[in-house]
Coordinates of C-alpha atoms in Angstrom, one line a residue:
Chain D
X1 CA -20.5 2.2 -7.2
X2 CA -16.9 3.9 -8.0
X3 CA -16.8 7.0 -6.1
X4 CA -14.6 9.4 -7.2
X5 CA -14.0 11.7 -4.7
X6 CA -12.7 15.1 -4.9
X7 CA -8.8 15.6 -4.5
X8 CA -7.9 16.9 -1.2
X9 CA -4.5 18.1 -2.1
X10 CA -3.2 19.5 -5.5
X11 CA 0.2 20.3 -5.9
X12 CA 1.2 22.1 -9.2
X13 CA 4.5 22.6 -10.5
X14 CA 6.3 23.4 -6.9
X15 CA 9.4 24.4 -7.1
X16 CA 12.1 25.2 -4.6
X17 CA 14.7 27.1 -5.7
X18 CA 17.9 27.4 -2.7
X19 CA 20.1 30.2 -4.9
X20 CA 21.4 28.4 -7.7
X21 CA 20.6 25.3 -6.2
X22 CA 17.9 23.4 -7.0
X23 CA 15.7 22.1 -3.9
X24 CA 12.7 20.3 -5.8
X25 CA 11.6 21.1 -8.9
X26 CA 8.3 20.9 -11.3
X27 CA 6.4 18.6 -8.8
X28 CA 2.9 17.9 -9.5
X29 CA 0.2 15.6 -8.3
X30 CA -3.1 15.1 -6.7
X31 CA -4.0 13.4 -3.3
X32 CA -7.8 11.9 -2.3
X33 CA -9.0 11.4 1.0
X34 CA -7.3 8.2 2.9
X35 CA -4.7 7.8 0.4
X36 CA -1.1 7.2 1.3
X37 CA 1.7 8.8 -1.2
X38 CA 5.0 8.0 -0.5
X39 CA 8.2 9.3 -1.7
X40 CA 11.7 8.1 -1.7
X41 CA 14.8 8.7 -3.1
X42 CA 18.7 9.0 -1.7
X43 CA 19.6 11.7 1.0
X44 CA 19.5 15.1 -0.5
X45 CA 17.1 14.2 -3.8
X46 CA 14.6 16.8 -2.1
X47 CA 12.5 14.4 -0.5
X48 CA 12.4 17.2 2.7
X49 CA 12.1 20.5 1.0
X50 CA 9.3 18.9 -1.0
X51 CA 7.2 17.9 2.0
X52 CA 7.9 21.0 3.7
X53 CA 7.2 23.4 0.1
X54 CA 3.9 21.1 0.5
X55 CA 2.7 21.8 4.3
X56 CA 3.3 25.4 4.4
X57 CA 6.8 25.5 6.3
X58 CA 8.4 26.9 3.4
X59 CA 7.3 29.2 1.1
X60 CA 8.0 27.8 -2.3
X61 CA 9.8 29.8 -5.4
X62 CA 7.3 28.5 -7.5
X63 CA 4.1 26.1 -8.4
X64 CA 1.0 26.4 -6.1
X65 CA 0.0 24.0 -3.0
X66 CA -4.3 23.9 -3.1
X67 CA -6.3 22.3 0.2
X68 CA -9.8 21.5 -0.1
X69 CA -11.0 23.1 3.3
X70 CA -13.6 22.3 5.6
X71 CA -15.1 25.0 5.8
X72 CA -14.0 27.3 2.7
X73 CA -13.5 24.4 0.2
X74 CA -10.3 24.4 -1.9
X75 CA -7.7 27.2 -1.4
X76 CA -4.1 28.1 -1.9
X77 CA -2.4 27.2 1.0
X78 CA 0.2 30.6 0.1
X79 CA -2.6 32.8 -0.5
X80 CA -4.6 32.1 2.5
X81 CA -4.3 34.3 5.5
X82 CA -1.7 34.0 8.6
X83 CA -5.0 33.0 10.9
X84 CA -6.1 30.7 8.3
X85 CA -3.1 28.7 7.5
X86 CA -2.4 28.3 11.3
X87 CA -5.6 27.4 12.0
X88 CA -5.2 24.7 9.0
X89 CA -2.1 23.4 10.7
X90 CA -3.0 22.7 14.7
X91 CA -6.3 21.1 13.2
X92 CA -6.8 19.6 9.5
X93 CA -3.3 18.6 9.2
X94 CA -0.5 17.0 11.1
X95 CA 3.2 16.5 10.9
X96 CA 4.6 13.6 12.4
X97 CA 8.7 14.4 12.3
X98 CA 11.4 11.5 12.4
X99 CA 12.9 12.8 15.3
X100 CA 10.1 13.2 18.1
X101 CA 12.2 15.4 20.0
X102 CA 10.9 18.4 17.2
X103 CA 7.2 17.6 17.8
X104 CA 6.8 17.1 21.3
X105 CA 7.4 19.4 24.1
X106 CA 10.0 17.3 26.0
X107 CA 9.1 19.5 29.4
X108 CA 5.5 19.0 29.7
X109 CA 3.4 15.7 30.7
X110 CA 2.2 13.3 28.1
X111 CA -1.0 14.0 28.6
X112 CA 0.0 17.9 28.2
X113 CA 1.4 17.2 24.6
X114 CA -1.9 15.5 23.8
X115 CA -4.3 18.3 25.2
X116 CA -2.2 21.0 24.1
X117 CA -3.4 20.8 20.7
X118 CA -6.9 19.7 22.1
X119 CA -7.2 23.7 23.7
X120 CA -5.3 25.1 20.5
X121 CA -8.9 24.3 18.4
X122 CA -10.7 26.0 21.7
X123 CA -11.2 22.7 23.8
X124 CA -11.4 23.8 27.7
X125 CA -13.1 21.3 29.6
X126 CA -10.4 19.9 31.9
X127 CA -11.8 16.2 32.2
X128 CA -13.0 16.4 28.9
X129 CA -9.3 17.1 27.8
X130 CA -8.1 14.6 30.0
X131 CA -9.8 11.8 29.1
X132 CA -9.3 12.6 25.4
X133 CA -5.6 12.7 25.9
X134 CA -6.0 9.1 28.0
X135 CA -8.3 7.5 25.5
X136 CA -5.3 8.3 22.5
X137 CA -2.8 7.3 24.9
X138 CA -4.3 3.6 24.7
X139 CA -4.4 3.7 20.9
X140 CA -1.1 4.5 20.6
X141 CA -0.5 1.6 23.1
X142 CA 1.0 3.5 26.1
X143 CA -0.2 2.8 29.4
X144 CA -2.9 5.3 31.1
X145 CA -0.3 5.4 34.2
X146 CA 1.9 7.0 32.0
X147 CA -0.3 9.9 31.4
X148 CA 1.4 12.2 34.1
X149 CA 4.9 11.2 33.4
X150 CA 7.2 13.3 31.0
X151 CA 8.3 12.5 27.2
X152 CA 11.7 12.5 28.4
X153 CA 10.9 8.9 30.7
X154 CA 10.0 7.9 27.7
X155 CA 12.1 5.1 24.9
X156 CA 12.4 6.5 21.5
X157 CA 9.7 4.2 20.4
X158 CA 7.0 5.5 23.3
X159 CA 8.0 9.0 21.9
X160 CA 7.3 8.7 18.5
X161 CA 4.0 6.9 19.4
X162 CA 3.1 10.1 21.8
X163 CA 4.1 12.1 18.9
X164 CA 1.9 10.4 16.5
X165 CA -1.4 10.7 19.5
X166 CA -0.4 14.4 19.7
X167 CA -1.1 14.7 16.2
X168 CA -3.9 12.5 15.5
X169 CA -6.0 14.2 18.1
X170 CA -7.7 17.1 16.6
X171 CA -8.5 14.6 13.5
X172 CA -6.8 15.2 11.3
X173 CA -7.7 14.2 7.2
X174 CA -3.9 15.2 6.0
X175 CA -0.7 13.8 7.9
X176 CA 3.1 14.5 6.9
X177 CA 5.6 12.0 8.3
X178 CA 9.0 12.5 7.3
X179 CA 10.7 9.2 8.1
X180 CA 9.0 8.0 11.0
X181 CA 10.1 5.0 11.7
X182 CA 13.7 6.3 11.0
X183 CA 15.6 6.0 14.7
X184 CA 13.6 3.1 16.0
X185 CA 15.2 -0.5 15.8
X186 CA 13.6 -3.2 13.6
X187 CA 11.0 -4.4 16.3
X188 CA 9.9 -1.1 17.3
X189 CA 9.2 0.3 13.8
X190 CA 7.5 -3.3 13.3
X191 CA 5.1 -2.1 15.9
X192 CA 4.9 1.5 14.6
X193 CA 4.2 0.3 11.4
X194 CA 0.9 -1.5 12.0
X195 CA -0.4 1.4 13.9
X196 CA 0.1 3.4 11.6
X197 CA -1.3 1.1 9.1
X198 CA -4.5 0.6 11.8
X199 CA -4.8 4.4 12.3
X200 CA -4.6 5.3 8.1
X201 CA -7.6 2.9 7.7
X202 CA -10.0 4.0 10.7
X203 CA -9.3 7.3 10.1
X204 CA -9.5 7.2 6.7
X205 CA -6.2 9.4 6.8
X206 CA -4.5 10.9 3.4
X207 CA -0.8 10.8 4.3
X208 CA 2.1 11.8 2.3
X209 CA 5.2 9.8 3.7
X210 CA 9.2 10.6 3.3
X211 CA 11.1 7.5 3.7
X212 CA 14.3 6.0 2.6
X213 CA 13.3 2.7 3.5
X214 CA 11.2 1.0 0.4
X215 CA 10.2 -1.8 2.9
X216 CA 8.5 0.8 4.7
X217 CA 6.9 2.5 1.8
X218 CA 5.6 -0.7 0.2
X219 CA 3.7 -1.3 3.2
X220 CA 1.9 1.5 4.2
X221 CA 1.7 3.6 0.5
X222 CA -0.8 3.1 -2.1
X223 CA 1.8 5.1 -5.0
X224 CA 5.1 6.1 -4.7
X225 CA 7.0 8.7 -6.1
X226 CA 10.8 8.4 -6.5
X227 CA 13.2 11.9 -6.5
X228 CA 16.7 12.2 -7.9
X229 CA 17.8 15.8 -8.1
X230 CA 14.9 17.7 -6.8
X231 CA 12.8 16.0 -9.4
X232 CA 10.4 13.2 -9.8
X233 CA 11.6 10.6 -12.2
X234 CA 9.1 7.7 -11.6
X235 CA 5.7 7.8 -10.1
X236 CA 2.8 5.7 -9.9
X237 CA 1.5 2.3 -8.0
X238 CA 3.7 1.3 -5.3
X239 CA 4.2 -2.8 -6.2
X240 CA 4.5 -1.5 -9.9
X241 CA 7.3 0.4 -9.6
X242 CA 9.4 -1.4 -7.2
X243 CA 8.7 -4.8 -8.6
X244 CA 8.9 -3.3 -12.2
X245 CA 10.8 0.1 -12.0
X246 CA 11.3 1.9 -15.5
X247 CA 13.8 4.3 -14.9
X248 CA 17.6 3.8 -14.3
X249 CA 17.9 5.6 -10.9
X250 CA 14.4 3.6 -9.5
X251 CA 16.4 -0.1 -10.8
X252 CA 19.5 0.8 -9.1
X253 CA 17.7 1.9 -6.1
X254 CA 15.5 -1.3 -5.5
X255 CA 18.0 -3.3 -6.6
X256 CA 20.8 -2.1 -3.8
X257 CA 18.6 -3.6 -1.5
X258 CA 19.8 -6.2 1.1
X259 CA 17.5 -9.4 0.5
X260 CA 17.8 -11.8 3.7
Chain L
X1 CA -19.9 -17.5 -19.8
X2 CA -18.9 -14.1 -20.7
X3 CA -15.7 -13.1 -20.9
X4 CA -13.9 -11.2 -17.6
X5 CA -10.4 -10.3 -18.8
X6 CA -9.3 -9.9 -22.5
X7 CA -5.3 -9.2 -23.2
X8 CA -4.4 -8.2 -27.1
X9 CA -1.3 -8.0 -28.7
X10 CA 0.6 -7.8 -25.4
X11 CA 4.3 -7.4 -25.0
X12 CA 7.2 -7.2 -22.6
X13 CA 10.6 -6.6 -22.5
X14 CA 12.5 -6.0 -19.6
X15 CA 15.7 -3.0 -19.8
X16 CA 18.1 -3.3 -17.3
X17 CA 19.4 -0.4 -16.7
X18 CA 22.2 -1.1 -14.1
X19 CA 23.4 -4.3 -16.3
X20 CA 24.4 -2.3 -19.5
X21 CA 21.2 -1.3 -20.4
X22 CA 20.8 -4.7 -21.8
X23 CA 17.2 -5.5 -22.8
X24 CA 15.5 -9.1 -22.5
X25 CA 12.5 -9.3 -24.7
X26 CA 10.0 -11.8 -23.1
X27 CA 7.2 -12.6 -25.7
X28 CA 5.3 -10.7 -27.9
X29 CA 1.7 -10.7 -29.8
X30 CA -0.1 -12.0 -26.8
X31 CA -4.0 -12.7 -27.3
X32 CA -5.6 -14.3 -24.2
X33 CA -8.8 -14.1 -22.9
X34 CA -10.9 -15.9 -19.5
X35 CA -14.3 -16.0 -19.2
X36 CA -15.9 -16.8 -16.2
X37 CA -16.3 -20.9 -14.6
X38 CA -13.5 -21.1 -16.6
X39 CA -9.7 -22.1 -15.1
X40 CA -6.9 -21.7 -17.1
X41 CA -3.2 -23.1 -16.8
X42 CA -0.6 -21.0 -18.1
X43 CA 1.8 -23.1 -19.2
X44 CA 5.5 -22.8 -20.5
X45 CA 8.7 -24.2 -19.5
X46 CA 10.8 -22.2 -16.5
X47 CA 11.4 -19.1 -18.1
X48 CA 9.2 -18.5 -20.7
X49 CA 7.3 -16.0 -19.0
X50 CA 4.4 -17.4 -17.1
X51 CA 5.1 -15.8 -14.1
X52 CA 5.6 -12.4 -15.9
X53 CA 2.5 -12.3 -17.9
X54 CA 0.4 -13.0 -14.7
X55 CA 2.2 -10.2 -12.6
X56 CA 1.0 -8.3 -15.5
X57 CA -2.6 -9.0 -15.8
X58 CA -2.7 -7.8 -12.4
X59 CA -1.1 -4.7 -13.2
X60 CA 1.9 -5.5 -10.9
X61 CA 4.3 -5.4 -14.2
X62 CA 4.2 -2.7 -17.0
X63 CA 2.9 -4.2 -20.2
X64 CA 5.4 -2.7 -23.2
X65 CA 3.3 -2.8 -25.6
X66 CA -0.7 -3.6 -26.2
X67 CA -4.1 -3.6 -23.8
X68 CA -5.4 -5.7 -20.9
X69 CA -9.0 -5.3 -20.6
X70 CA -11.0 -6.0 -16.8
X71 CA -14.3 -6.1 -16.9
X72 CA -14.9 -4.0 -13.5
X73 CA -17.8 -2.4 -12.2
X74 CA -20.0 -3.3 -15.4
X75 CA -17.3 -1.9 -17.9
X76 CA -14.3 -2.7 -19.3
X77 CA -11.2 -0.9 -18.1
X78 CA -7.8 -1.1 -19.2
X79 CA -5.7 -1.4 -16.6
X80 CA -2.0 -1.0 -19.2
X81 CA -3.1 3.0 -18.7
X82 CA -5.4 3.3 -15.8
X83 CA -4.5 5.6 -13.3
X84 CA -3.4 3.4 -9.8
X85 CA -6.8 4.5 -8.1
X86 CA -8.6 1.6 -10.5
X87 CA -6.3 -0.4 -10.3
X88 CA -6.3 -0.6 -6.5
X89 CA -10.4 -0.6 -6.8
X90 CA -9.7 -3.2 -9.3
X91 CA -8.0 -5.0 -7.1
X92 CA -10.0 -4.3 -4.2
X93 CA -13.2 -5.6 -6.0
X94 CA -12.5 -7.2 -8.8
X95 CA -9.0 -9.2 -9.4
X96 CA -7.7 -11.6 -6.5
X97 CA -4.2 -12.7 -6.8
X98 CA -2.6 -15.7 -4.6
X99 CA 1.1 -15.0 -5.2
X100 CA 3.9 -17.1 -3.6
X101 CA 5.5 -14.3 -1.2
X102 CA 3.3 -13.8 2.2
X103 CA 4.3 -9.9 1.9
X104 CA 2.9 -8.5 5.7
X105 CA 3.7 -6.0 8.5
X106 CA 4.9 -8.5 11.5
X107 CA 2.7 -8.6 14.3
X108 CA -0.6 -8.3 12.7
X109 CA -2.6 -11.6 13.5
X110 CA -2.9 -14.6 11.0
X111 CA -6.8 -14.2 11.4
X112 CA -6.9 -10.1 10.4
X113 CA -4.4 -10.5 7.6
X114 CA -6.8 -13.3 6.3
X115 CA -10.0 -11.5 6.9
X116 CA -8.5 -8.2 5.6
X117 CA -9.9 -8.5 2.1
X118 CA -13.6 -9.0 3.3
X119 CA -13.0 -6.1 5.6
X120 CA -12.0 -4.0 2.9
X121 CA -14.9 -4.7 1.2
X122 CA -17.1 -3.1 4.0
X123 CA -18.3 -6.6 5.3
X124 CA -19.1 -7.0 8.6
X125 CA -16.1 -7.7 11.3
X126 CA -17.6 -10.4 13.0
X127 CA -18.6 -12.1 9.6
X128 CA -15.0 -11.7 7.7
X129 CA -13.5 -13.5 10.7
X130 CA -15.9 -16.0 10.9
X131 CA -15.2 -17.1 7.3
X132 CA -11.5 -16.8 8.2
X133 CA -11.8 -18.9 10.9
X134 CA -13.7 -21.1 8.3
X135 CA -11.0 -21.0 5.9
X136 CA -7.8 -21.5 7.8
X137 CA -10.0 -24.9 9.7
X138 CA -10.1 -25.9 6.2
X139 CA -6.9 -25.3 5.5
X140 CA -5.7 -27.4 8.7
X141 CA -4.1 -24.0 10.6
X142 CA -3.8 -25.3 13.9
X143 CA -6.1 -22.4 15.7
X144 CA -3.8 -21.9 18.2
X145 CA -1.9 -20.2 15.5
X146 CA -4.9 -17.6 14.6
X147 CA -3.6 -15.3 16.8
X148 CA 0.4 -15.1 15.8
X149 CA 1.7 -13.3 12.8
X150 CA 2.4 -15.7 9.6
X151 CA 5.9 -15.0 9.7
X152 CA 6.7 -17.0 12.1
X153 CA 5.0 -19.7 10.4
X154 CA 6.9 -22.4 7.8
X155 CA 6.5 -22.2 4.0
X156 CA 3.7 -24.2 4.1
X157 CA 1.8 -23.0 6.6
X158 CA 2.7 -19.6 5.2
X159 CA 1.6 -20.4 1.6
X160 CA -2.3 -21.3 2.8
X161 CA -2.7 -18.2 4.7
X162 CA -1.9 -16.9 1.3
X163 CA -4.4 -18.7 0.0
X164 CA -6.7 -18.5 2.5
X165 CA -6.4 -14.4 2.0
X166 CA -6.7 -14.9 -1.9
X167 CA -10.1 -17.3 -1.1
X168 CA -12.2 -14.9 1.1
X169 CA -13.5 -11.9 -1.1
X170 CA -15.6 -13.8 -4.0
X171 CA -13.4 -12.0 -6.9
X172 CA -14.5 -12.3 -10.0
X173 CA -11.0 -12.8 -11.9
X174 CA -8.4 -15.0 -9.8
X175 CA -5.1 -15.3 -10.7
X176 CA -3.2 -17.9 -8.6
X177 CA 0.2 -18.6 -9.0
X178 CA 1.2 -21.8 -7.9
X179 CA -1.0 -22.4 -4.9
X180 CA -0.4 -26.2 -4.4
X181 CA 3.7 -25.5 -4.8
X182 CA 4.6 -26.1 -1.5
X183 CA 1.7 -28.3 -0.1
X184 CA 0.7 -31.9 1.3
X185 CA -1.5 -34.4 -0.6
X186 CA -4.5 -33.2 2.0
X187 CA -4.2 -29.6 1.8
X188 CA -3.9 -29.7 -1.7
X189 CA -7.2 -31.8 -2.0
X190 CA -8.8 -28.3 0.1
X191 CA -7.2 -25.9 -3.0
X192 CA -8.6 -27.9 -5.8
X193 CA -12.1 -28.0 -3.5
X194 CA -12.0 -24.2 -3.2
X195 CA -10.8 -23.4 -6.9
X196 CA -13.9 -25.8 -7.8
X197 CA -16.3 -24.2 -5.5
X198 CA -14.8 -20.4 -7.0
X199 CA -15.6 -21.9 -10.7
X200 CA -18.9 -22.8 -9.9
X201 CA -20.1 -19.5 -8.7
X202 CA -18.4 -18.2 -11.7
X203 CA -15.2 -16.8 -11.0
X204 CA -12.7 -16.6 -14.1
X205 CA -9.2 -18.2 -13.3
X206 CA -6.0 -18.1 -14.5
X207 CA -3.3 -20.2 -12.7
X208 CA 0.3 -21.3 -12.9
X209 CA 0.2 -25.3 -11.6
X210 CA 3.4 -26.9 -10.3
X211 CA 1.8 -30.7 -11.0
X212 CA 0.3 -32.6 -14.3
X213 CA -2.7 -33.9 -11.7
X214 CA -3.5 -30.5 -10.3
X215 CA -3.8 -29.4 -14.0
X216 CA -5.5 -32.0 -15.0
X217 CA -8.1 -32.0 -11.9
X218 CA -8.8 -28.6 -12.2
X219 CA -8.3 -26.7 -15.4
X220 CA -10.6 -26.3 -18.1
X221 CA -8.3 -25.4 -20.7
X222 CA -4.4 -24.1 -21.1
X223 CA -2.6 -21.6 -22.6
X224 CA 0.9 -21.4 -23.4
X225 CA 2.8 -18.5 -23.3
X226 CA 5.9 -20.1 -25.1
X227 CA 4.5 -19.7 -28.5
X228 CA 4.9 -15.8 -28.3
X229 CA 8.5 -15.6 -27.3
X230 CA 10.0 -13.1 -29.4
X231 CA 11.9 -14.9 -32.7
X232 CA 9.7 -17.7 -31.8
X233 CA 7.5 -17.6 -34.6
X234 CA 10.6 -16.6 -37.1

């Protein structure tokens, strides 16, 4: 009855080379369909470059980034063409960014942020489009009436939630949050947080997710990866290596946490 | 019955790497096995590891040395080196484990965070809630609760949704870690009825028990973990 499923993401040996400096380094793993990896680690341990090496923002120095397709089964995300990789972007994957401002278009409607990417995959049918856009609106718990009303009207929470409909649209089976529920306060990201949660498990999502907040990652990720330096010192099942970290860096970081 | 879960020659020792890099050795040489209808206490005094080994039969702690065997899916699988992918599907499917920490996102209903397990599982909706419902009647959760998130709740009300969520899915293995801890003489009658009714279909338990009388009412056999401190043997 096990199913093993084929990976859907293989990342081997990425490195990210700034100069001298080093960005991430020697990074390898696999990803299946509807699992959640999250990574942690202190400001400037490479958490970013890694997940941007990964989603094809960033060309890295080294180390290849392999997709299994839809259409043409597994290929390098680096060696693929322009068209390709675009077309990989606006449909199979998704990037939900910490600050909604860089993923939404702050001067168009709601509902226009939602059926933009809609008519990017070739969507034309007005109603069609609209209703799509209104149907996400509700799972993402925003009022219909809100449909015609711009981002900007909108609290940080409502933003991130239209950012995170805007993505989840075109279906996505890969999504890349980098701290999500980073600017919200504690009740908001509460809220966030079982969405996402809701949305990973109908969807059967595979989601690789930057956080600094462990709480966060121990909810929502099946395995976790910690960085230090641009590299991965600790990876593997999420309880198992906060509740039992090996290495020095992973101890010191769960145990600075605040316990209430 | 045959056996479900088979530890040899388990260690641990704890390094504490932002304390000096001090280590604690815990025990050593650990044999232990459960079959199932079987219920067995670990037993120990505070400290001597109880806790620990059961967090590690579940995979939740690193063993340092030796093999933890599951018998999952018709085979035996060690989950000391499996990769996390069993062990989640062990736990999915497998192993149920009632800890004493209600770990949940806020604002998720009493009822889905019970049902959850079941769902999982690929039962039906409507039949995963109905047993909920079933369990948390059981476990005297005032229904007009059903619908709030458990942290709101008090320890004890807290604790049996824990249990209730440990109860649903018919695992195999159980591992229970003090489950009557925090509970009146009623609700702890319901435990020992559902850890009954779970060794009667055949379920293989392993449980830490705050009292003599749940012990005694319930357990088949104990184990004590004492025995294989480290030096305790020299």
């Amino acid at each position: 009855m096990t199913q093993i499923s084929n990976p859907l993401l293989r990342v081997d040996n990425l490195t990210m080379m700034y100069g001298d400096r080093v960005g991430c380094k020697d990074v390898s793993f696999e990803l299946r369909p509807g699992e959640v990896l999250g990574i942690v680690g202190e400001s400037g341990s490479g958490k970013s470059t890694l997940l941007r090496s990964i989603s094809a923002q960033q060309e890295p120095t080294k180390g290849t980034v392999q997709y299994n397709t839809r259409i043409d089964g597994v290929c390098d995300v680096y060696q693929m063409s322009e068209a390709q990789r675009r077309l990989l972007m606006r449909t199979d994957w998704a990037f939900v960014h910490q600050n909604p401002r860089d993923g939404l278009r702050m001067n168009v409607s709601a509902g226009a942020n939602i059926g933009e990417r809609l008519m990017a995959i070739g969507d034309r049918h007005y109603g069609n489009i609209r209703s799509n856009a209104d149907a996400w609106l509700g799972k993402v718990e925003i009022a219909s009436e809100r449909l015609d009303d711009l981002p900007s009207t909108f609290s940080g929470g409502m933003q991130q939630r239209l950012q995170i409909a805007r993505n989840l649209v075109t279906s996505p089976r890969l999504v890349f949050m980098d701290e999500p529920t980073g600017g919200l306060d504690v009740s908001v990201q509460a809220r966030l947080l079982d969405l996402l949660r809701g949305l990973v498990h109908d969807l059967n999502l595979a989601v690789i997710i930057v956080t600094h907040d462990l709480a966060v990652a121990r909810l929502l990720s099946h395995r976790l990866m910690v960085m230090q330096q641009g590299k991965v010192i600790e990876h593997g099942l999420t309880d198992q290596v906060l509740d039992d970290p090996q290495h020095p860096y992973t101890q010191l970081l769960v145990s600075s946490i605040l316990q209430n | 019955m045959s056996e479900m879960l088979h530890a040899q020659n388990v260690a641990k020792s704890f390094t504490l790497h932002t304390q000096g890099s001090v280590t604690i050795p815990v025990f050593q040489g650990v044999d232990f096995t459960l079959s199932g209808g079987e219920c067995i206490a670990l037993t120990g005094e505070s400290g001597s590891g109880k806790s620990t080994f059961m967090r590690m039969l579940y995979a939740n702690y690193t063993c340092s040395d030796g093999s933890i065997k599951v018998f999952h899916d018709g085979d035996w699988l060690d989950i000391t080196t499996a990769s996390p992918h069993s062990i989640l599907e062990v736990r999915k499917r497998t192993m149920g484990y009632v800890s004493q920490f209600l770990r949940v996102i806020p604002r998720v209903p009493t009822l889905e965070i019970v049902a959850e397990p079941l769902v999982a599982l690929g039962t039906v909706r409507e039949t995963a809630m109905d047993k909920a419902r079933d369990l948390l009647t059981r476990l005297r959760i005032p229904e007009r609760l059903w619908q709030l998130s458990p942290l709101t709740f008090s320890g004890g009300e807290q604790q049996r949704v824990n249990i209730a969520r440990g109860f649903i899915a018919d695992y195999p293995i159980m591992l229970l870690d003090e489950p009557t801890a925090s509970l009146d003489a009623q609700n702890r009658a319901t435990v020992l009825a559902l850890i009954e009714e779970a060794k009667g279909r055949g379920a293989a338990i392993a449980g830490i028990f705050h009292d003599h009388e749940t012990r005694d009412a319930v357990c088949t056999g104990s184990f004590d973990v004492t025995s294989f401190k480290v030096g305790a043997n020299d």
